[in-house]
XYZ file of C-alpha atoms in Angstrom:
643
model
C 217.076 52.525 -38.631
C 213.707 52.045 -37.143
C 210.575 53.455 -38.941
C 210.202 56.448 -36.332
C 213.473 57.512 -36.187
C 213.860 57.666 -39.893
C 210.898 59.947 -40.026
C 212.418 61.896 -37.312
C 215.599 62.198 -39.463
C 213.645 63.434 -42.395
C 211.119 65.541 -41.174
C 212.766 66.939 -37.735
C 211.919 66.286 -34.303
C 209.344 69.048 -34.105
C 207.726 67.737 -36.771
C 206.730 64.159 -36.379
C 203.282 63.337 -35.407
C 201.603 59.837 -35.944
C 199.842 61.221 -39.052
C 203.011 62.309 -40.654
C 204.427 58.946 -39.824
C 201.164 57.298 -41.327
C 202.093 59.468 -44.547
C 205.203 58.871 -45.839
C 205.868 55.365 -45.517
C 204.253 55.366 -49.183
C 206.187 53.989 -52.314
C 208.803 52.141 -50.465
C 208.368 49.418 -47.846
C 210.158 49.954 -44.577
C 211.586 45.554 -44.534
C 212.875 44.861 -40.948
C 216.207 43.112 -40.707
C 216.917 39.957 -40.040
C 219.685 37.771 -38.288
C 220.938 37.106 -41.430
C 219.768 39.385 -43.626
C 222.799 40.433 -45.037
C 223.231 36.270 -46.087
C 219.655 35.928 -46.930
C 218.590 35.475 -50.445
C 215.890 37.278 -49.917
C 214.695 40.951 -50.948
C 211.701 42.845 -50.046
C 211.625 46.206 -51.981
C 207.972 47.239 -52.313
C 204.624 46.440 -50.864
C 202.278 49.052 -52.080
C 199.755 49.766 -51.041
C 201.963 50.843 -47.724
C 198.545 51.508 -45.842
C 195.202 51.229 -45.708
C 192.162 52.441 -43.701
C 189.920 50.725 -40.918
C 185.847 50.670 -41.892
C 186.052 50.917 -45.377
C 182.950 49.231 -47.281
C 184.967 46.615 -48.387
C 186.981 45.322 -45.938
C 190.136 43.799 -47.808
C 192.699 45.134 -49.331
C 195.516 43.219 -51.702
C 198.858 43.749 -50.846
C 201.547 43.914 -54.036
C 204.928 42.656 -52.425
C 208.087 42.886 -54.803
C 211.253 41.169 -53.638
C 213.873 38.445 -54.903
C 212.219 34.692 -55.002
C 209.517 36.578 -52.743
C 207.119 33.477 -54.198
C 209.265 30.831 -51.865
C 208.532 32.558 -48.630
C 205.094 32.318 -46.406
C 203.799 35.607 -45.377
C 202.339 35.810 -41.372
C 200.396 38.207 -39.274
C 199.730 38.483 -36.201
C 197.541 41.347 -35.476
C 194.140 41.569 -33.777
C 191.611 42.036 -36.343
C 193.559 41.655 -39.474
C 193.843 37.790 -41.383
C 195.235 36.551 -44.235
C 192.950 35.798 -46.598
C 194.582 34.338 -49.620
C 198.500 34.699 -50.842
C 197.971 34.642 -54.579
C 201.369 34.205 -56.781
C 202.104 34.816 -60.764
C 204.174 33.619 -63.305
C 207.000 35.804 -61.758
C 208.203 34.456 -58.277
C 209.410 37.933 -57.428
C 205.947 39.286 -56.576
C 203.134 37.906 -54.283
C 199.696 39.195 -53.514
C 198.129 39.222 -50.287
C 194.437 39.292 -49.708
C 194.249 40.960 -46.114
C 190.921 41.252 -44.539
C 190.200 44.195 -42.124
C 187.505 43.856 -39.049
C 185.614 46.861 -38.408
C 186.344 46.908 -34.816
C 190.661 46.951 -35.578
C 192.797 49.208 -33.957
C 194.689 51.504 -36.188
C 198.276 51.282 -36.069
C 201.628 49.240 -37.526
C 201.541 45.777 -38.072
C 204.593 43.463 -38.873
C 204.241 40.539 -42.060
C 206.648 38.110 -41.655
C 207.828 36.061 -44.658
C 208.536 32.649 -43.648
C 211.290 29.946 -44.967
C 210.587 26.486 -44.405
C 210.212 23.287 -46.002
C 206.986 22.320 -43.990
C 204.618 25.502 -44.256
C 202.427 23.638 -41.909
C 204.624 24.605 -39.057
C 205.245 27.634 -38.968
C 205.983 27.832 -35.358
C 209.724 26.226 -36.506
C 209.842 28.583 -39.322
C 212.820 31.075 -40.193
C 211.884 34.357 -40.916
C 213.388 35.880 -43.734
C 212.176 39.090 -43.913
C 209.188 41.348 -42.765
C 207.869 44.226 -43.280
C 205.812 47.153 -41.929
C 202.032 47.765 -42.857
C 199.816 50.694 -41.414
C 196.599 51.088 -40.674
C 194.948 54.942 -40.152
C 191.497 55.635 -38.655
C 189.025 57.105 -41.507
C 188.248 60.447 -41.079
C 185.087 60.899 -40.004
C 182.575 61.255 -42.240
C 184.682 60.173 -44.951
C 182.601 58.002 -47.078
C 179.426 60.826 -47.133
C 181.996 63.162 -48.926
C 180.961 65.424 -51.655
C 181.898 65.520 -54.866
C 181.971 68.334 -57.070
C 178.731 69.229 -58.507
C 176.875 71.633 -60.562
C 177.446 74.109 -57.513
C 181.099 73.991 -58.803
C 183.456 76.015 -61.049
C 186.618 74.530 -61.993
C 190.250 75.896 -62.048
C 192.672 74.073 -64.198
C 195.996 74.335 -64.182
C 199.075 72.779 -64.569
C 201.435 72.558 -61.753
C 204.625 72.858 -63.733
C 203.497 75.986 -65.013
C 202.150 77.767 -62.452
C 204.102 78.743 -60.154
C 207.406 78.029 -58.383
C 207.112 78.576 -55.090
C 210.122 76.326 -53.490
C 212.862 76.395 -55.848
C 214.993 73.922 -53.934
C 213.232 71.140 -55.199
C 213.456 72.247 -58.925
C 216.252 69.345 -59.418
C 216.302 66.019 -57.961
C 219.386 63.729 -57.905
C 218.608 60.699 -59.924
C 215.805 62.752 -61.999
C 217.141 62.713 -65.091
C 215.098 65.579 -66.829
C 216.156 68.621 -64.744
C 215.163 72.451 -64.561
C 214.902 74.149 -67.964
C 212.305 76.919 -68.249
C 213.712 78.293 -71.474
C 212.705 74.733 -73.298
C 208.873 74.821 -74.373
C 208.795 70.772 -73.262
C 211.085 71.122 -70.492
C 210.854 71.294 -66.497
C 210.055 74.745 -65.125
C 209.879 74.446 -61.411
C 206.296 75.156 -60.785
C 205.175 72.934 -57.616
C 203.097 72.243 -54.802
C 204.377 75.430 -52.678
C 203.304 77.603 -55.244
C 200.053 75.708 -55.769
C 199.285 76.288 -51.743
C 200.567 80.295 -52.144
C 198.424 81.695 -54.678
C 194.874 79.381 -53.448
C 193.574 82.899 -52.098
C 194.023 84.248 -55.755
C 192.133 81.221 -57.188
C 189.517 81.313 -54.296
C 189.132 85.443 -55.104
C 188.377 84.799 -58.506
C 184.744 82.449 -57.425
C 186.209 78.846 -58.187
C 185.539 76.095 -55.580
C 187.411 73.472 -57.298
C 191.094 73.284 -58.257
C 192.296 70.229 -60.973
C 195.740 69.681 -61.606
C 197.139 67.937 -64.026
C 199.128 64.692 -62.553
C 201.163 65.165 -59.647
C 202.683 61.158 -59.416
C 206.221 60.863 -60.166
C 206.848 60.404 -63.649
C 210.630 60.134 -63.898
C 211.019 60.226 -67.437
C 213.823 61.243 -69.601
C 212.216 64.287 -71.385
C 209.075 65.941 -70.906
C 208.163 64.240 -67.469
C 206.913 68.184 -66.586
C 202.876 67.245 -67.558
C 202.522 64.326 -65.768
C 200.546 61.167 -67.651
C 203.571 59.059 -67.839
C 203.761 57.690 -64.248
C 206.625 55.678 -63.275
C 205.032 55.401 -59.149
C 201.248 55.556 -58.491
C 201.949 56.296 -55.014
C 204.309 58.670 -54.772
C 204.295 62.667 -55.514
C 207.168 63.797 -57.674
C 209.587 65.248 -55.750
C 209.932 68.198 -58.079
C 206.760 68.990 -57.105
C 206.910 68.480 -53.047
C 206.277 65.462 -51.196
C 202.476 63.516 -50.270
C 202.713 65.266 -47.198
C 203.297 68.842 -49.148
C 199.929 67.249 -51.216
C 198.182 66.500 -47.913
C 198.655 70.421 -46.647
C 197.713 71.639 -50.158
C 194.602 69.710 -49.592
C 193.959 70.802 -45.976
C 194.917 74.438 -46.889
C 192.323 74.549 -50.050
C 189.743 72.990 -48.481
C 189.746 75.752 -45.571
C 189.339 78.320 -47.782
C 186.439 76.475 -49.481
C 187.902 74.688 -52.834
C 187.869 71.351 -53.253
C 191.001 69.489 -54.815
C 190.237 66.893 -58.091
C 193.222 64.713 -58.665
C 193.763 63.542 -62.243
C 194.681 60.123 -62.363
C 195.743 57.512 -65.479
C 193.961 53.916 -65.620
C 195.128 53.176 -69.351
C 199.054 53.831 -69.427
C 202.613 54.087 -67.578
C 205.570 55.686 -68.391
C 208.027 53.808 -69.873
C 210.470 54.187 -66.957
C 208.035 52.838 -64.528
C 210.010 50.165 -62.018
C 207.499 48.142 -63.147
C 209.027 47.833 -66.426
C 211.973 46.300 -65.168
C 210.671 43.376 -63.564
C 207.267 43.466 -64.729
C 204.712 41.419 -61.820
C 203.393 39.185 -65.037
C 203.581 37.857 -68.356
C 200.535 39.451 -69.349
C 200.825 42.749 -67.505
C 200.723 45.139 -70.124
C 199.244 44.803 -73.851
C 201.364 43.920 -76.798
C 204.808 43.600 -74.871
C 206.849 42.268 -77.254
C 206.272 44.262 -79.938
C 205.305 48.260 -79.923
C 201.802 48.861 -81.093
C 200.354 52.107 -81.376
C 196.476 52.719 -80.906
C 194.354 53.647 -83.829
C 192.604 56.252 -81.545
C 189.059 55.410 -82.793
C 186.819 55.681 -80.109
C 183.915 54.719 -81.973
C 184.849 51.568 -82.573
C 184.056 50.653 -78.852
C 180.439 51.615 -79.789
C 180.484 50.436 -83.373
C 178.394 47.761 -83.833
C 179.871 46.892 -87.545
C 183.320 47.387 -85.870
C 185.728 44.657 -86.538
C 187.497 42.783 -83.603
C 190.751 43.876 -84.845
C 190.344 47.777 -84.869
C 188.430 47.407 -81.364
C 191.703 45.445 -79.819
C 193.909 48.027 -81.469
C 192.043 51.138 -79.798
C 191.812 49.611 -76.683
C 195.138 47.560 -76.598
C 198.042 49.436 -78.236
C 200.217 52.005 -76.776
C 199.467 55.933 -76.564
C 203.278 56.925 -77.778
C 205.946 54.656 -77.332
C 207.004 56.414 -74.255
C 203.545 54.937 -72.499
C 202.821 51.258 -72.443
C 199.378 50.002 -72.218
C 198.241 48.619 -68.661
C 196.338 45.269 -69.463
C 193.469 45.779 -66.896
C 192.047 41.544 -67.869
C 194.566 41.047 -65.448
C 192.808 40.945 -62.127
C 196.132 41.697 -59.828
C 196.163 44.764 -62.128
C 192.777 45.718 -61.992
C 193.406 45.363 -58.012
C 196.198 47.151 -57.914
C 194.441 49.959 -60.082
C 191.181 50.181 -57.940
C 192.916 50.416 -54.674
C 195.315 52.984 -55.535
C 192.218 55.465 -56.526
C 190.490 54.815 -53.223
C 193.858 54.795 -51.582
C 194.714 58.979 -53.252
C 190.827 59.546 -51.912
C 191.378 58.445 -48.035
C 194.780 59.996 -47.836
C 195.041 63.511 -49.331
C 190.880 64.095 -48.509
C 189.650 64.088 -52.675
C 186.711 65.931 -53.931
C 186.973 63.820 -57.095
C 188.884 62.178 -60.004
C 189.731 63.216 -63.328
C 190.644 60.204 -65.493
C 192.733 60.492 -68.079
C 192.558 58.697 -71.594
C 189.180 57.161 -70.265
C 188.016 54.864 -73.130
C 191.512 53.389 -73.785
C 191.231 51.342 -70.873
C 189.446 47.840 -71.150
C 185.794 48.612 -70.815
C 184.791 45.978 -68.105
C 187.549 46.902 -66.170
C 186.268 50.638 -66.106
C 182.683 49.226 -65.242
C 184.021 47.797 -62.269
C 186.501 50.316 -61.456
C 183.748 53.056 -61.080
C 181.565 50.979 -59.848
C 183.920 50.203 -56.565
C 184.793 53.992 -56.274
C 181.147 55.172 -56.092
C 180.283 52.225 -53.636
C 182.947 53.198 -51.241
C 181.370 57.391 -51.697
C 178.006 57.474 -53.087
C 178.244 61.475 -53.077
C 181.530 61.676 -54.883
C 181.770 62.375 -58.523
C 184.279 61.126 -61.068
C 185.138 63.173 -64.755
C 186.524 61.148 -67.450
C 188.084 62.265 -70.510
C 186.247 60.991 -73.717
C 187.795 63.305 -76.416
C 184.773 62.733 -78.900
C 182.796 65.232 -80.403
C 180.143 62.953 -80.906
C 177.757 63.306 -78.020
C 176.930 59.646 -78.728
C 179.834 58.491 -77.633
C 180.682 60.415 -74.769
C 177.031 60.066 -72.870
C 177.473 55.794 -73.741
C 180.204 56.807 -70.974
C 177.839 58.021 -68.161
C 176.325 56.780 -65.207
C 172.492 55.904 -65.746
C 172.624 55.514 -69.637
C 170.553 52.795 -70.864
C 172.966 51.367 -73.710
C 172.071 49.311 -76.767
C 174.899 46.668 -75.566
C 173.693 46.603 -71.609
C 177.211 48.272 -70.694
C 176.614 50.066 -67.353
C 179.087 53.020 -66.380
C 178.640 54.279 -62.434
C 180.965 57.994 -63.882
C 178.668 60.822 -62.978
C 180.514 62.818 -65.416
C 182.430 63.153 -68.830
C 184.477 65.984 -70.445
C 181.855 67.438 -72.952
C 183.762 67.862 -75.510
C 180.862 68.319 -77.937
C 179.867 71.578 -76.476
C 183.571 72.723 -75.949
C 183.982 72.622 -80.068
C 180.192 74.010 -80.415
C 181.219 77.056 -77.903
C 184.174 77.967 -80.103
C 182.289 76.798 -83.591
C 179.419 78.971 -82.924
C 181.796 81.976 -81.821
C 183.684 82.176 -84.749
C 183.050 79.447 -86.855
C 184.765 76.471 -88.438
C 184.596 72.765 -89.453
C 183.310 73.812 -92.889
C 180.495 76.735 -91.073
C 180.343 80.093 -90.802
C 179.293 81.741 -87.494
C 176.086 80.234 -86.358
C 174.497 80.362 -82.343
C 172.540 77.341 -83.721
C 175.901 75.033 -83.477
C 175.189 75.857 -79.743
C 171.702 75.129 -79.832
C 171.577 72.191 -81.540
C 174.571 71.219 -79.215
C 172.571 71.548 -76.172
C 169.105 70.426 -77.466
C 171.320 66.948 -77.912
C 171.154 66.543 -74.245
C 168.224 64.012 -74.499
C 171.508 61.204 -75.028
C 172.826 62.112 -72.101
C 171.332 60.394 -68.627
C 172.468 63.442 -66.948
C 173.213 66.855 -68.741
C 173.660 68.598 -65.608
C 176.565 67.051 -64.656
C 178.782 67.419 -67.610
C 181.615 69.055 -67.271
C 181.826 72.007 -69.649
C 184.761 73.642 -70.751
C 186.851 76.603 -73.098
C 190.241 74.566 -73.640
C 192.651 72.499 -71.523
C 195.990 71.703 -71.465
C 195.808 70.176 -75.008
C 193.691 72.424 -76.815
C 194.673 76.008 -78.121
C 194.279 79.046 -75.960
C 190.704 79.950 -76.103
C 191.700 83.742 -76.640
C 193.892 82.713 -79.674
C 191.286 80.381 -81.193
C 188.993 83.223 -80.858
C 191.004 85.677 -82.753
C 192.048 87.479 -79.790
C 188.859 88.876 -79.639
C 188.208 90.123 -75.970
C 184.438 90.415 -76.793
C 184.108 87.157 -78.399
C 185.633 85.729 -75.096
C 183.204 86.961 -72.966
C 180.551 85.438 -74.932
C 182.072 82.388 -74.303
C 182.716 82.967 -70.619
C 178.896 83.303 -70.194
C 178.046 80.701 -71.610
C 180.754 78.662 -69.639
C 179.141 79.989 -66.381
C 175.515 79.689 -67.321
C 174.768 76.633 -69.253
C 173.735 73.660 -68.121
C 176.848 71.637 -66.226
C 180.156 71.958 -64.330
C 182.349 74.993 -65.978
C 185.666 74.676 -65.922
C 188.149 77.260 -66.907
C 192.224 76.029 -68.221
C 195.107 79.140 -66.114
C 195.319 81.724 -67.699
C 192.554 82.281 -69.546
C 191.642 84.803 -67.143
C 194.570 87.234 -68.459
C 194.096 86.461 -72.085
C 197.122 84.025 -72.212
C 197.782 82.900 -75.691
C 199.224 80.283 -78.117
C 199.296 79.135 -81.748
C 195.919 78.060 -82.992
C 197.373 74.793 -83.808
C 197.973 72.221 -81.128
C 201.279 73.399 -79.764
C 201.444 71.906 -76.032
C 204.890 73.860 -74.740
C 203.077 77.006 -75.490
C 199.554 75.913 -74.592
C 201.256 75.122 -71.288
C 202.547 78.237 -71.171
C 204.274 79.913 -67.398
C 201.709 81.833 -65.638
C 202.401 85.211 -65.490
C 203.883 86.039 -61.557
C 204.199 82.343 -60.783
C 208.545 83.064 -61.353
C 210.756 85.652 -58.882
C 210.967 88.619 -61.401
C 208.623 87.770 -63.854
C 207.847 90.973 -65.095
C 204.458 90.708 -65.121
C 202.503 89.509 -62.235
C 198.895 88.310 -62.539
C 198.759 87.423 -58.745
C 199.191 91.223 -58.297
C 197.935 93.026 -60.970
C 201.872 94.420 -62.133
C 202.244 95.367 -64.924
C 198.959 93.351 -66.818
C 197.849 95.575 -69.640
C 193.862 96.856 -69.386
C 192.301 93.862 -71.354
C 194.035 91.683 -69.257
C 192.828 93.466 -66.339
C 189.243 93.850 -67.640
C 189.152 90.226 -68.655
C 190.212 88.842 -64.593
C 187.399 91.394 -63.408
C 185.228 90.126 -65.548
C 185.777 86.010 -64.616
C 186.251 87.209 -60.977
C 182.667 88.943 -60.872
C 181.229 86.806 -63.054
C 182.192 83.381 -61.322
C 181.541 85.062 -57.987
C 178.342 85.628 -58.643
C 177.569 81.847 -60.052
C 178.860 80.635 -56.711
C 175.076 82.374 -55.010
C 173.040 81.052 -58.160
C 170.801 78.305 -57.314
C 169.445 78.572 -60.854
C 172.037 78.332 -62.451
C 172.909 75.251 -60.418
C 170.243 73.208 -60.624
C 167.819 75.093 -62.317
C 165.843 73.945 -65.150
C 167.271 75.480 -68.752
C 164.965 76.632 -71.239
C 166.250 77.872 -74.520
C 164.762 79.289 -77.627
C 165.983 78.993 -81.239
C 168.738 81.854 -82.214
C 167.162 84.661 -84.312
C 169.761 86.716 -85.866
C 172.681 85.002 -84.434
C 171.080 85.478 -80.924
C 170.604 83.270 -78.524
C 168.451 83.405 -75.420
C 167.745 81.369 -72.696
C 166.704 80.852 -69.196
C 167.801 79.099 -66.110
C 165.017 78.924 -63.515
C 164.228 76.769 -60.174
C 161.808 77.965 -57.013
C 164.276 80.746 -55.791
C 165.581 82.313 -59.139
C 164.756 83.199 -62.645
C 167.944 84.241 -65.023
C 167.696 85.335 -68.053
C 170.908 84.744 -71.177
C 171.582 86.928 -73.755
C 173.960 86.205 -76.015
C 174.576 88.389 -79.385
C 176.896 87.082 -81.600
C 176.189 89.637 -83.984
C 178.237 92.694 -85.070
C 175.673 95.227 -84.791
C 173.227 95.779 -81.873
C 170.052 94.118 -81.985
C 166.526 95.013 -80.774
C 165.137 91.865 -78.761
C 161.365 91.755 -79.138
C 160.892 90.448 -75.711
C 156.822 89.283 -76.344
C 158.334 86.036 -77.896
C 159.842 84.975 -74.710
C 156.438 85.078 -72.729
C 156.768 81.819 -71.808
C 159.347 82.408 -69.815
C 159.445 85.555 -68.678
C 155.691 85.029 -67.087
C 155.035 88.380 -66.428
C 158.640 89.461 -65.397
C 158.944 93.358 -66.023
C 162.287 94.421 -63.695
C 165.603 92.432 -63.830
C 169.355 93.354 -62.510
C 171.393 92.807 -65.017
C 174.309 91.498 -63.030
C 177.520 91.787 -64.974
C 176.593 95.763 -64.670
C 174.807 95.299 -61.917
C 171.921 97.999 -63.506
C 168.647 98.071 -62.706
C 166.289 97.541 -65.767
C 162.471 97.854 -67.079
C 161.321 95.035 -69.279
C 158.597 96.720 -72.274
C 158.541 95.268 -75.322
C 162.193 95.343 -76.241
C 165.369 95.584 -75.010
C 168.389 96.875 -76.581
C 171.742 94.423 -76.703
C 174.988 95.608 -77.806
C 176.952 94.104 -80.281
C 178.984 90.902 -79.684
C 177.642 91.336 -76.049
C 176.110 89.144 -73.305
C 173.281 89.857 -70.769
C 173.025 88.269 -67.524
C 169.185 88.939 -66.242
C 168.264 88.229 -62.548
C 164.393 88.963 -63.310
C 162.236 90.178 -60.539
């Protein structure tokens, strides 16, 4: 079967287009047969990547070809503007690597690789092919390497595709997937997918967000618990449970039109154990500790530890997650290759806003120097969050882009996961860690921000898919969690907000991830509750989604608040105040923690206020006269526009 026609076959007639042939020729390589094929020793069964884009800013790309005794066979091209640069073999002679080299003036299309059998590789002319295969290559869109990340601008919707909703339930089992539809098992598969991703964007877009971050879409064909995603057994290819990288493509297009940019969460450190890798694996050295199962200590520190010893560094860094996810070796430079090109390969072909990496730290650290460093080359405007789980701010800003380190180490990420603030938001809320109640955990939180090379673009957050419900933590205390929404949407950095949250979805206060990663209310045919809608949600539910829908609206037209300069003052009474402010815009924060209602001498904020003496206050949207005090409700927040 030819490549078109089996495109044809799977997608229908009406549907084929050159781009949707350029899309789905993916995971698997397409070999064309030979005379003899069926006689022939030989076995292509992968080359991924399967494409690869004209003009990029580095114009070669390295091929990863999997196939029986592939090491014995020449490869050939013959293609105006594309050469062979180097054919690089390992220890395993069923994998080579090809070093292709692009011109910028090359046509897009297919090109044919030939592998070649003969005894005198100097001639190839008398050679006998014994296999080839088919390689595209797309056009960039245009404009493509000036893309925008997201940025300050930005509010973030988390969610987790499994659980959100199930719009197509045809694909909620999958022959040869082994863990199959169970929504009545906390760990299990519950059918939420792409389709219902791409059906409920207008309720996402509604509520002010501009940016949507799923947790990992990849296939991750596991035996149990394959529903989250961070076990991925092909980089390349979208689970079919979820839809297809054409259904990921369309999500894409169809968020991006109505204005939200898509962040794709990725994994550098780990597999899943059922990766095909993992039955042939391309090296000897491939992944860390493969004989024997070796768990990391999960001390982060110890990267930054100068009294560390070599043993506990190599044993963060080098063992396993779970035993479930062995450790990618990224010394390997085939590896580190492979790893590279796959990110810029998910940017080019499903149109990325930006990255979230999983597990950052675990991966070797000069591999992740060079790995951002080649994905902010290729789009200087782009923006890249990784996940340093630290509540040290120490550790998480030696992470950053621009941070002058005491060991030279030079990160190009423009953002981490501030963790630090995330326990200081619920800390100063309602206590913990040994403290009672305090707004000066927050303030002493932020006025850390000196470490970091740029505040701004943290990425702030109340909980994620591996923390407890933020309502829960909070005591189920609808006040309390509009404290902390504020202060989500008007600090300093990116905000981003876990499903749910919105409607006051809960879970044990201990980590619990089935129920953390609860089913969204409406995302299920008969659900009897329907957040989507509005059915049947009970008034604090519908209170709380007013209140994130007005209140995120309203950051999306706040230049302050996105780039404005933040001046705070020290909390009084469990009250903190402060201001975001730039050449359009003065806001002023109110946050009172306290149980009774407080009486804000307003002369002490002079410095700020300059003269200020009429503000909206927004949530309300109430006109109001600044004297010498102003009156703030218990456990309440104030959001002053000042005039």
């Amino acid at each position: 079967m030819t490549i078109r026609s089996a495109c044809q076959r799977f997608f229908g007639a009406t549907l084929f287009s050159s781009a949707v042939l350029l899309s789905t020729l993916i995971s698997n390589v397409v070999a064309i047969p030979t005379a003899n094929a069926q006689q022939s020793q030989y076995q292509i069964n992968r080359v991924e990547p399967a494409s690869w884009w004209i003009g990029m800013k580095n114009p070669e790309v390295q091929l990863m070809v999997h196939g029986k005794n592939i090491t014995e066979l020449t490869p050939k091209i013959s293609y105006p503007g594309v050469s062979i640069k180097q054919v690089n073999r390992s220890d395993n002679p069923n994998y080579v690597f090809i070093d292709l080299k692009i011109a910028d003036q090359t046509k897009p299309g297919a090109l044919t690789i030939q592998f070649l059998q003969t005894s005198d590789k100097t001639k190839n002319s008398a050679a006998k092919v014994a296999s080839s295969i088919k390689f595209e290559l797309h056009a960039r869109r245009a404009g493509s390497a000036q893309r925008k990340g997201f940025a300050p601008r930005d509010a973030i919707y988390l969610l987790m595709p499994d659980r959100f909703a199930n719009g197509d339930t045809r694909n909620d089992n999958q022959h040869n997937y082994s863990d199959k539809h169970a929504r009545d098992v906390p760990g299990g598969r519950h059918g939420g997918d792409l389709e219902g991703m791409r059906q409920h964007l207008d309720y996402i877009a509604k509520m002010g967000f501009t940016m949507v971050w799923p947790t990992p879409l990849v296939e991750n064909a596991q035996e149990i618990n394959s529903y989250h995603g961070y076990a991925a057994t092909d980089f390349y290819r979208i689970d079919p449970r979820f839809g297809s990288n054409r259904d990921y493509q369309q999500f894409v297009q169809e968020a991006k039109a109505k204005n939200i940019g898509v962040i794709q969460d990725i994994v550098l450190n780990h597999v899943g154990s059922n990766h095909w890798w993992m039955k042939d694996l391309p090296s000897k050295d491939w992944l860390n500790f493969p004989q024997q199962y070796t768990e990391t200590n999960h001390i982060r520190s110890t990267l930054q530890d100068a009294h560390a010893a070599q043993i506990d560094k190599q044993k963060f860094a080098d063992g396993w997650f779970v035993k479930t996810m062995p450790d990618l070796n990224q010394r390997n430079p085939f590896l580190a290759k492979y790893l590279i090109q796959n990110s810029l390969w998910w940017i080019e072909f499903a149109d990325l806003s930006g990255l979230r990496t999983d597990t950052y730290s675990y991966s070797d650290k000069a591999f992740l120097a060079r790995w951002s460093q080649r994905v902010m080359e290729e789009y200087p405007q782009f923006n890249i969050v990784g996940e340093e789980w630290s509540m040290n701010p120490n550790i998480v800003a030696y992470w950053q882009r621009g941070k002058q380190n005491h060991d030279g180490y030079r990160s190009s990420v423009p953002s981490l996961m501030d963790f630090p603030t995330y326990q200081a938001l619920h800390a100063s809320l309602v206590g913990g860690y040994g403290k009672g109640v305090d707004m000066m955990t927050m303030y002493e939180t932020i006025a850390n921000d000196f470490i970091y090379a740029e505040p701004d673009n943290l990425t702030i957050f109340e909980g994620n898919h591996d923390t407890p419900r933020i309502f829960s933590a909070l005591n189920e205390d609808v006040d309390l969690n509009k404290l902390a929404f504020t202060m989500l949407a008007t600090l300093r950095g990116i905000p981003q907000m876990f499903y749910g949250a919105e409607v006051l979805m809960t879970s044990p206060k201990q980590r619990d991830d089935g129920k953390v990663r609860g089913d969204f209310p409406g995302g299920w045919e008969g659900d009897e509750v329907n957040a989507f809608t509005g059915r049947n949600l009970s008034p604090a539910q519908q209170d709380m989604q007013n209140f994130v829908t007005r209140l995120f609206n309203w950051r999306k037209t706040a230049s302050a608040i996105h780039h404005g300069k933040l001046l705070h003052f020290i909390p009084e009474n469990n009250c903190y105040v402060y201001f975001r402010s730039d050449a359009k815009q003065k806001v002023m924060v109110i946050i009172n923690r306290n149980e009774k209602a407080v009486q804000l001498d307003l002369s002490r904020f002079n410095e700020a206020l300059q003269g200020s003496q009429r503000a909206i206050e927004i949530m309300n949207n109430r006109a109001l006269v600044l004297d010498k005090t102003l009156n703030v409700n218990a456990k309440s927040a104030m959001i002053l526009e000042l005039h």
